[in-house]
C-alpha positions in Angstrom: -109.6 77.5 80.5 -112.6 76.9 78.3 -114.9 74.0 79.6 -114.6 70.3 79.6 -117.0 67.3 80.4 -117.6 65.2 83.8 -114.7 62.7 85.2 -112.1 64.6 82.5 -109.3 66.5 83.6 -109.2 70.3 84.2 -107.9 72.0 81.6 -105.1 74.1 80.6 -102.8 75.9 83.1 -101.3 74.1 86.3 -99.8 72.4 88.5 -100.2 71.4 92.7 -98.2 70.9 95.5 -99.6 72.4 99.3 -97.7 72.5 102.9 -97.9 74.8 105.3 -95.8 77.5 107.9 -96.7 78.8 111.2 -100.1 76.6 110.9 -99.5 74.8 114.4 -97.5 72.2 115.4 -98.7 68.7 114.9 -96.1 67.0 117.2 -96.8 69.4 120.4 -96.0 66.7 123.3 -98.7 68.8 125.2 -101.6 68.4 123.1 -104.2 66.2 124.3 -103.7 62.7 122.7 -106.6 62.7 121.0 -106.7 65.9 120.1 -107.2 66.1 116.2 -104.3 67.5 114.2 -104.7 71.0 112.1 -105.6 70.4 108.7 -103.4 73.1 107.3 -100.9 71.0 107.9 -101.9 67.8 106.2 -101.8 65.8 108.8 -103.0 62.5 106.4 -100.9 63.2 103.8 -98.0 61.0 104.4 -94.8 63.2 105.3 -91.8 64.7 102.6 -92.6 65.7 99.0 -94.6 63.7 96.9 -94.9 63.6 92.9 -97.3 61.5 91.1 -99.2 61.5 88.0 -101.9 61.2 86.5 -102.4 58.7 84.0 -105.6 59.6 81.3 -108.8 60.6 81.0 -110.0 58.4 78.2 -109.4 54.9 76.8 -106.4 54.0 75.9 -105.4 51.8 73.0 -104.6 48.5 73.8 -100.8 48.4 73.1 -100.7 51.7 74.8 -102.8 50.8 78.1 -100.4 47.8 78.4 -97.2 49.9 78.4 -98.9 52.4 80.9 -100.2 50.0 83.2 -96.6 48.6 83.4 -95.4 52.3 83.5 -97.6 52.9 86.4 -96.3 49.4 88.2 -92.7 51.0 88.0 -93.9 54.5 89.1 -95.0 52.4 92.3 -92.0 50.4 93.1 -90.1 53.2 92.7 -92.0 54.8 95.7 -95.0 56.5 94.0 -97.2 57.5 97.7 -99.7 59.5 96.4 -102.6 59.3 93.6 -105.7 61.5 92.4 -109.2 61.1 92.3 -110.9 64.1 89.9 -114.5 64.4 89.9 -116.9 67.2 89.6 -120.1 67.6 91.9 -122.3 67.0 88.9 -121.1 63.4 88.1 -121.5 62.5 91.9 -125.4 63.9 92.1 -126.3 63.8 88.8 -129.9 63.6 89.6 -131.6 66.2 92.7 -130.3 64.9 96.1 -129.3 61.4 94.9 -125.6 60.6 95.6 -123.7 58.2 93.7 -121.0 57.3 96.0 -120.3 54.0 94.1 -118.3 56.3 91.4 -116.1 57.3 94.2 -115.9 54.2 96.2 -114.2 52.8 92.5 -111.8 55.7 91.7 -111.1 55.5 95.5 -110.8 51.9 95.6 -108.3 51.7 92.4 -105.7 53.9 94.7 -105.9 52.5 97.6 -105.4 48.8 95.8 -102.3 49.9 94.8 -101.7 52.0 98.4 -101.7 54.9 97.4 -103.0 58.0 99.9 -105.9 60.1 97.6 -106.3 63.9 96.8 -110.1 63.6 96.3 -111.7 66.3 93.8 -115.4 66.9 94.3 -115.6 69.9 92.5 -118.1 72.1 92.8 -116.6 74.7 90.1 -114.5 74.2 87.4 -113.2 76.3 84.5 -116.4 77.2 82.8 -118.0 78.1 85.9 -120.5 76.2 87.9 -120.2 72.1 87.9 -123.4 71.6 89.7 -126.2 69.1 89.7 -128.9 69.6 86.8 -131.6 71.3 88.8 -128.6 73.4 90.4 -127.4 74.3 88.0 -129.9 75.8 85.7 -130.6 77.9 88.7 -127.1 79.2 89.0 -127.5 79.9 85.1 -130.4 81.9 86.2 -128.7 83.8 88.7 -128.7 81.8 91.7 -125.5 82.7 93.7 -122.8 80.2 95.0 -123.2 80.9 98.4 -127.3 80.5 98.3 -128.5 78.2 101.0 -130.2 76.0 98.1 -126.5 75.2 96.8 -124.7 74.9 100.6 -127.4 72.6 101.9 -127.0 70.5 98.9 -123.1 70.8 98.9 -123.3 69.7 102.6 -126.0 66.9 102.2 -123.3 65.2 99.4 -120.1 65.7 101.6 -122.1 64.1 104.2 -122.2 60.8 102.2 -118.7 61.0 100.6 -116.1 62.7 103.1 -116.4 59.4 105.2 -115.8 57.3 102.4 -112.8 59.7 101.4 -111.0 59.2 105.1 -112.2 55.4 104.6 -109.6 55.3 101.9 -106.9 56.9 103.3 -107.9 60.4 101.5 -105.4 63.3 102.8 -107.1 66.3 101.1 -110.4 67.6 99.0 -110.3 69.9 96.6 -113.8 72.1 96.4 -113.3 73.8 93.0 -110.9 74.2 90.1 -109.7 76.6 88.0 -112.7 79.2 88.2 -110.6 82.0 87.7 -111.9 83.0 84.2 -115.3 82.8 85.3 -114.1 84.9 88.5 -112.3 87.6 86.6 -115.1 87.9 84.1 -117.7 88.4 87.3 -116.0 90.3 89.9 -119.0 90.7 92.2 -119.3 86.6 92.8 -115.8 86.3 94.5 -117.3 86.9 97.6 -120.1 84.7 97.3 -117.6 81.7 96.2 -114.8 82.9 99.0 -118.2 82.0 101.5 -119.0 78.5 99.1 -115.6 77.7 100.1 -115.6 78.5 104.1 -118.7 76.7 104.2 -117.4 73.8 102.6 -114.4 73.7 104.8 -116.2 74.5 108.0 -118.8 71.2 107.1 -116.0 68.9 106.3 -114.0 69.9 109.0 -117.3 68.4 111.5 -117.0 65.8 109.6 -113.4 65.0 109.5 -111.6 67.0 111.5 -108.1 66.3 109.9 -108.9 66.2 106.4 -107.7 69.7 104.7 -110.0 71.6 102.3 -108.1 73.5 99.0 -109.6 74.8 95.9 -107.0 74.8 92.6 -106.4 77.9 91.2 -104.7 78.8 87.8 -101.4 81.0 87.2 -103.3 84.1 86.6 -103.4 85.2 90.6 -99.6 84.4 91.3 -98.4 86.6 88.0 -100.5 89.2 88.8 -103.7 88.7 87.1 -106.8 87.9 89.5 -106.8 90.3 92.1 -109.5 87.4 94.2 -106.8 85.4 95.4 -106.2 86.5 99.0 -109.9 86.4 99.6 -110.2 82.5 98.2 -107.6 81.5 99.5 -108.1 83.0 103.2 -111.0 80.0 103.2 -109.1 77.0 102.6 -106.9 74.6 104.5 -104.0 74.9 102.1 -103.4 76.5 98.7 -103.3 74.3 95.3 -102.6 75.2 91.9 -102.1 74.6 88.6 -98.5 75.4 86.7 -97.0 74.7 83.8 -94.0 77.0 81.5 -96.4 78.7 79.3 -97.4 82.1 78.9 -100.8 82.0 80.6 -102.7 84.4 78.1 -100.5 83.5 75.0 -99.7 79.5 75.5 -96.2 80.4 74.2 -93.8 78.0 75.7 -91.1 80.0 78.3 -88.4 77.6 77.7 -87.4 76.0 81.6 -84.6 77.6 83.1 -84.1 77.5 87.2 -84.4 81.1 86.8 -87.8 80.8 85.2 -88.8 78.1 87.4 -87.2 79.8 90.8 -89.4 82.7 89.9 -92.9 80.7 89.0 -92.9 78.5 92.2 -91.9 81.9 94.6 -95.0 83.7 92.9 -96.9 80.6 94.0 -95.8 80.4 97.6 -96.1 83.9 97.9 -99.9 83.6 96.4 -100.4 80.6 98.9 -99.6 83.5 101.9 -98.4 81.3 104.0 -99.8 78.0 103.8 -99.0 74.8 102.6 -99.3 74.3 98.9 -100.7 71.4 96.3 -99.5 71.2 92.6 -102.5 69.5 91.3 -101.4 70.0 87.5 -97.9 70.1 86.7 -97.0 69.8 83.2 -94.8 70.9 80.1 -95.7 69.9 76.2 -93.0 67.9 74.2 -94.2 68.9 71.0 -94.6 67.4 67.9 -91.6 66.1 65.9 -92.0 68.5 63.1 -93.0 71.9 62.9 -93.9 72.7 66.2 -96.1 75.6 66.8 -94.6 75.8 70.9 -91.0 75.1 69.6 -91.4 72.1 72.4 -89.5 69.2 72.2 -88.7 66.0 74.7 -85.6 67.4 76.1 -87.3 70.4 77.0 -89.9 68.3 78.5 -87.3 66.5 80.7 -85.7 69.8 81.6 -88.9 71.6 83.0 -89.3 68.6 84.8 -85.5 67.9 86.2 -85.9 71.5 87.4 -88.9 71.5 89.0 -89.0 68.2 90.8 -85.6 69.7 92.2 -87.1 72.5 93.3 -90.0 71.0 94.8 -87.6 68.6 96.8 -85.9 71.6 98.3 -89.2 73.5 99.5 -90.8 72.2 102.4 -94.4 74.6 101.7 -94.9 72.3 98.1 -96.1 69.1 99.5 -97.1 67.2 96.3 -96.8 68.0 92.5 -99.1 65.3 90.1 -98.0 65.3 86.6 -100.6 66.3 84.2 -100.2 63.6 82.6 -98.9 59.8 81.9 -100.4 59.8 78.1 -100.9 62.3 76.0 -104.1 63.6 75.1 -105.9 62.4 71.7 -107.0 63.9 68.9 -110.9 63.0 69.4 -110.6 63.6 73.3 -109.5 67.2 72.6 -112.5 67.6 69.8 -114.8 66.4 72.4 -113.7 68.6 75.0 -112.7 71.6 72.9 -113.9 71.8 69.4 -117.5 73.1 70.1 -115.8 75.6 72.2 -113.6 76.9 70.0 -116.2 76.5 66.8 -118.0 79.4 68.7 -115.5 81.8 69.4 -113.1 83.4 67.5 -109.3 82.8 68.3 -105.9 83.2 66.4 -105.3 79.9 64.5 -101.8 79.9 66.3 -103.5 80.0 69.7 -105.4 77.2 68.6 -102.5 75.4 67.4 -100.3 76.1 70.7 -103.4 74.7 72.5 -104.1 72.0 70.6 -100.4 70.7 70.7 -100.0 71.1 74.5 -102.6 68.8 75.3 -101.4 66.2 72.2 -97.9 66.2 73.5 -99.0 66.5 77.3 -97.5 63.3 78.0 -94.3 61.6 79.5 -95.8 58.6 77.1 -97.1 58.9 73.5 -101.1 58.1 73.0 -100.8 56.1 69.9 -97.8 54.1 70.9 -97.2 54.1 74.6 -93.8 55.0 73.6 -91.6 56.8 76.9 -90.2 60.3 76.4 -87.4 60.9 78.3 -88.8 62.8 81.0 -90.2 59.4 82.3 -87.0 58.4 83.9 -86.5 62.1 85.5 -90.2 61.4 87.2 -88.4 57.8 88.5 -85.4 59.4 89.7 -87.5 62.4 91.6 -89.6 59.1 93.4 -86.8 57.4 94.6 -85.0 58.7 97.0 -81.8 56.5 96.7 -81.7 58.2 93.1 -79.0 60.4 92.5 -80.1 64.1 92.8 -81.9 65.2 90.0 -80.0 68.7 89.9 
């Protein structure tokens, strides 16, 4: 996915849910009491499946912000356990060795007001490559690799500051890097050097909180077939986490939801995940514009990607947590100031452009201008609530 700014969401391609098999057993009566509990299998994440959401990543109008602030209220009552924190290395030291752990004591502090257990992102990679501080960065530009001692001693120096802060606040998991497949793909020779960012990274936090599990989020390409890095990324972290939603991932053609189509998608990931525990940090389906729309999306087919899949996440014990990518859709300025220099300076098929422009606008379970619900809200309801009649 082509690159977007600090404290914004990934970008296209998703969905997260982690849990693991045959990673130790967490209740052995003869384990030493204070013996901590193996990460892999998300010992602080509260226990069963978990969907949640995410609500924006930009100002919402006011009529809007009211109805998804009251959206988000229902979301908890109806037993909502989970929340997200998504921030990239770079807005947390944005100047050489000075942390900023107020920004994360406020995104951490907005969950756990409303008690709700955090994934933390402190991400270190993201789609366009490198997400590092400014003097980091323009060395990595010049060559400098991921696994240099310059960028771990840095990388360790921050998590030293912001991993207690994360357990502080209830955090269950920290995710490392996202979606920097493309970049990975494109340069072959730095998987290794980003498979040894990433044990690094674990091995640190791990000193540092012993239960706390380390993932990186990864897009669709490894699971159909496409990045042949996978099994060496994902041989580094705690538990496996990626992105999903039912497009084609080089086309953005909608693949209308069937539980065939879904059954298939979620295997590939657990198969992808090799064994462990798995995170759906983006988990998504367009609902299209009313008229003419270029990914022949509509809200029902909204709801039924996401009837489907919340069922099938309830059945699988490996998919641990799925967050909705998103509450509101995306607006028009916040996907020029993501996307239009980016796509001003390549040259794409209008009708990719169009699919991609439309997923993102129609993103949401709530419309941007409105705050008006599309159906699919209630089906995210029901798959909270347990009492709810089964969503199949």
């Amino acid at each position: 996915m082509p690159p977007a700014p600090s404290r914004r969401p990934s970008a296209i391609l998703l969905i997260a849910v982690l849990v693991a098999a045959g990673c130790g057993d967490e209740s052995d009566p003869t384990a030493p009491a204070d013996q901590p509990r193996d990460p892999a299998t998300l010992p602080l994440l509260p226990e069963g499946s978990h969907p949640s959401l995410v609500v924006a990543f930009e100002a919402l109008p006011a009529a809007t912000a009211a109805a998804a602030e009251a959206r988000w209220d229902e979301a908890i009552d109806a037993g909502m356990a989970v929340g997200r924190v998504h921030l990239d290395w770079a807005s947390v030291e944005p100047d050489s060795g000075v942390v900023d752990v107020e920004i994360l004591r406020e995104e951490l502090a907005r969950l756990s007001d409303d008690g709700l257990a955090p994934l933390v992102a402190i991400m270190a990679m993201d789609t366009e490559g490198a997400t590092l501080p400014a003097d980091l960065q323009a060395r990595f530009e010049g060559g400098l690799a991921m696994d240099a001692p310059a960028i771990l001693d840095r990388y360790r120096a921050m998590l030293d500051w912001t991993v207690p802060i994360i357990v502080e606040h209830g955090g269950w998991g920290l995710v490392v890097a996202n979606e920097n497949d493309g970049y990975l793909i494109e340069n072959p020779d730095q998987v290794e050097a980003v498979a040894r960012f990433y044990r690094a990274a674990r091995e640190h936090t791990r000193g540092l909180a012993p239960e706390l599990a380390v993932t990186a989020t990864h897009t669709m390409d490894g699971p159909l077939g496409g990045a042949p890095h996978y099994a060496t990324l994902i041989a580094e972290l705690d538990v496996a986490s990626f992105n999903y939603y039912p497009l084609d991932h080089v086309t953005l053609e909608l693949l209308p939801p069937t539980a065939a189509l879904i059954d298939d998608h979620l295997v590939r990931i657990l198969d992808a995940a090799a064994g462990k525990l798995v995170i759906l940090q983006e988990l998504g389906c367009p609902a299209g514009y009313p008229v003419d729309s270029a990914l022949g999306a509509t809200p029902a087919i909204q709801q039924e990607f996401f009837r489907l899949a919340f069922a099938r996440l309830a059945a699988e014990p490996r998919l641990r947590a799925a967050f909705v990518f998103q509450m509101v859709d995306w607006s028009p300025d916040l996907f020029q100031m993501v996307y239009g220099d980016f796509l001003d300076a390549i040259d794409l098929p209008q009708d990719f452009v169009d699919r991609f422009e439309e997923w993102l606008l129609t993103t949401g379970l709530m419309t941007y201008d409105e705050g008006e619900v599309r159906p699919a809200w209630s089906t995210f309801l029901d798959a909270l609530d347990p009492g709810s009649p089964d969503p199949r």
